[in-house]
GROMACS .gro file of C-alpha atoms in nm:
model
  140
    1MET     CA    1 -11.892   9.527  21.440
    2ALA     CA    2 -11.811   9.820  21.765
    3SER     CA    3 -12.063  10.126  21.866
    4THR     CA    4 -12.029  10.344  22.114
    5SER     CA    5 -12.292  10.588  22.280
    6VAL     CA    6 -12.259  10.926  22.465
    7SER     CA    7 -12.552  11.078  22.664
    8ARG     CA    8 -12.596  11.432  22.804
    9THR     CA    9 -12.826  11.625  23.008
   10VAL     CA   10 -12.871  11.986  22.824
   11PRO     CA   11 -12.993  12.270  22.995
   12ALA     CA   12 -13.318  12.351  22.806
   13SER     CA   13 -13.650  12.159  22.697
   14PRO     CA   14 -13.671  11.880  22.470
   15GLU     CA   15 -13.813  12.088  22.240
   16GLU     CA   16 -13.562  12.338  22.238
   17VAL     CA   17 -13.277  12.098  22.181
   18TRP     CA   18 -13.510  11.958  21.902
   19ASN     CA   19 -13.541  12.254  21.758
   20LEU     CA   20 -13.155  12.344  21.741
   21ILE     CA   21 -13.054  12.001  21.655
   22GLY     CA   22 -13.312  11.825  21.472
   23GLY     CA   23 -13.260  11.955  21.134
   24PHE     CA   24 -13.057  11.720  20.936
   25GLN     CA   25 -12.861  12.028  20.839
   26SER     CA   26 -12.811  12.167  21.134
   27LEU     CA   27 -12.457  12.007  21.236
   28PRO     CA   28 -12.297  12.415  21.172
   29ASP     CA   29 -12.513  12.566  21.432
   30TRP     CA   30 -12.409  12.338  21.699
   31LEU     CA   31 -12.100  12.170  21.579
   32PRO     CA   32 -11.815  12.433  21.577
   33TYR     CA   33 -11.591  12.030  21.463
   34ILE     CA   34 -11.854  12.127  21.144
   35PRO     CA   35 -11.820  12.466  21.008
   36GLU     CA   36 -12.012  12.405  20.675
   37SER     CA   37 -12.311  12.178  20.590
   38VAL     CA   38 -12.465  12.167  20.192
   39SER     CA   39 -12.762  11.935  20.105
   40GLU     CA   40 -12.796  11.704  19.883
   41GLN     CA   41 -13.000  11.488  19.720
   42GLY     CA   42 -13.325  11.738  19.816
   43GLY     CA   43 -13.210  11.709  20.199
   44ARG     CA   44 -13.132  11.336  20.235
   45ALA     CA   45 -12.779  11.372  20.248
   46ARG     CA   46 -12.539  11.652  20.343
   47ARG     CA   47 -12.165  11.710  20.261
   48LEU     CA   48 -11.987  11.848  20.541
   49ALA     CA   49 -11.648  11.987  20.578
   50ASN     CA   50 -11.498  11.946  20.907
   51ALA     CA   51 -11.261  12.248  21.014
   52ASP     CA   52 -10.896  12.109  20.913
   53GLY     CA   53 -11.124  12.122  20.506
   54GLU     CA   54 -11.217  11.692  20.541
   55VAL     CA   55 -11.530  11.647  20.327
   56ILE     CA   56 -11.724  11.385  20.521
   57VAL     CA   57 -12.081  11.282  20.309
   58GLU     CA   58 -12.402  11.170  20.516
   59GLN     CA   59 -12.711  11.041  20.414
   60LEU     CA   60 -13.025  11.023  20.620
   61THR     CA   61 -13.157  10.638  20.697
   62ALA     CA   62 -13.437  10.775  20.890
   63TYR     CA   63 -13.601  11.067  21.039
   64ASP     CA   64 -13.860  11.056  21.311
   65LEU     CA   65 -14.018  11.400  21.443
   66GLN     CA   66 -14.249  11.253  21.668
   67GLU     CA   67 -13.939  11.087  21.842
   68ARG     CA   68 -13.715  11.353  21.779
   69SER     CA   69 -13.453  11.118  21.631
   70TYR     CA   70 -13.292  11.104  21.321
   71SER     CA   71 -13.011  10.811  21.207
   72TYR     CA   72 -12.736  10.868  20.914
   73ALA     CA   73 -12.495  10.658  20.766
   74ILE     CA   74 -12.136  10.798  20.673
   75LEU     CA   75 -12.060  10.771  20.277
   76LYS     CA   76 -11.762  10.884  20.250
   77ALA     CA   77 -11.491  11.041  20.533
   78PRO     CA   78 -11.137  11.050  20.632
   79PHE     CA   79 -11.251  10.754  20.969
   80PRO     CA   80 -11.106  10.434  20.987
   81VAL     CA   81 -11.472  10.286  20.975
   82THR     CA   82 -11.668  10.143  20.661
   83GLY     CA   83 -12.027  10.047  20.748
   84TYR     CA   84 -12.114  10.354  20.991
   85LEU     CA   85 -12.426  10.401  21.115
   86SER     CA   86 -12.573  10.641  21.408
   87THR     CA   87 -12.851  10.801  21.580
   88LEU     CA   88 -12.879  11.145  21.727
   89ARG     CA   89 -13.193  11.113  21.958
   90VAL     CA   90 -13.388  11.397  22.255
   91HIS     CA   91 -13.532  11.253  22.548
   92ALA     CA   92 -13.744  11.400  22.761
   93LEU     CA   93 -13.649  11.342  23.162
   94PRO     CA   94 -13.944  11.290  23.424
   95ASP     CA   95 -14.038  11.590  23.617
   96ARG     CA   96 -13.743  11.814  23.451
   97PRO     CA   97 -13.906  12.008  23.105
   98GLU     CA   98 -13.640  12.229  23.132
   99ALA     CA   99 -13.369  11.957  23.083
  100ALA     CA  100 -13.342  11.702  22.830
  101GLU     CA  101 -13.103  11.377  22.744
  102VAL     CA  102 -12.927  11.390  22.377
  103GLN     CA  103 -12.848  11.039  22.298
  104TRP     CA  104 -12.570  11.021  21.969
  105SER     CA  105 -12.437  10.657  21.907
  106GLY     CA  106 -12.330  10.486  21.626
  107ARG     CA  107 -12.203  10.119  21.488
  108PHE     CA  108 -11.937  10.060  21.246
  109VAL     CA  109 -11.671   9.858  21.100
  110PRO     CA  110 -11.328   9.896  21.192
  111GLU     CA  111 -11.044   9.911  20.940
  112GLY     CA  112 -10.703   9.910  21.009
  113VAL     CA  113 -10.780   9.996  21.352
  114SER     CA  114 -10.900   9.786  21.653
  115ASP     CA  115 -11.243   9.822  21.787
  116GLU     CA  116 -11.132   9.991  22.077
  117GLU     CA  117 -10.949  10.239  21.912
  118ALA     CA  118 -11.247  10.293  21.631
  119GLU     CA  119 -11.481  10.329  21.960
  120ALA     CA  120 -11.293  10.557  22.169
  121LEU     CA  121 -11.262  10.804  21.814
  122PHE     CA  122 -11.659  10.841  21.811
  123THR     CA  123 -11.661  10.812  22.171
  124GLY     CA  124 -11.470  11.118  22.184
  125ILE     CA  125 -11.632  11.275  21.893
  126TYR     CA  126 -12.018  11.237  22.032
  127ARG     CA  127 -11.836  11.357  22.403
  128ASP     CA  128 -11.690  11.678  22.264
  129GLY     CA  129 -11.990  11.737  22.026
  130LEU     CA  130 -12.229  11.735  22.310
  131ASP     CA  131 -12.042  11.908  22.522
  132ALA     CA  132 -12.034  12.172  22.248
  133LEU     CA  133 -12.424  12.143  22.215
  134VAL     CA  134 -12.458  12.228  22.581
  135THR     CA  135 -12.188  12.533  22.504
  136ALA     CA  136 -12.447  12.631  22.284
  137VAL     CA  137 -12.754  12.594  22.405
  138GLN     CA  138 -12.632  12.816  22.715
  139ALA     CA  139 -12.525  13.114  22.460
  140ARG     CA  140 -12.847  13.112  22.400
   0.00000   0.00000   0.00000
């Protein structure tokens, strides 16, 4: 099993950041790579379309409002992995109420690629996604 994690400090309070990213269907609000999210299974799953029109289906596996985190599994995607489980989490920073740390992590089993290649793929996705989050927050 391979894994990766990326963290970024975001210039907004943890509450503001969570209000933007904490909804399971909210990816299009802050992630340009995902322009569309369709709710399925009463909100417990989402069918995403990426910028290339590829379909990604993800299922919510855990949600914790108090801890500001949710976890999800990929059921269908154009990625060379299986067993994908990811968590998106917002942390408060001591003595910095105007900022938050966002951590996006995942673990998965590479298929047809090395652990390093799969880790590099998701490290890039998470890094670019959190960079987009910072841009979205600054634009508000």
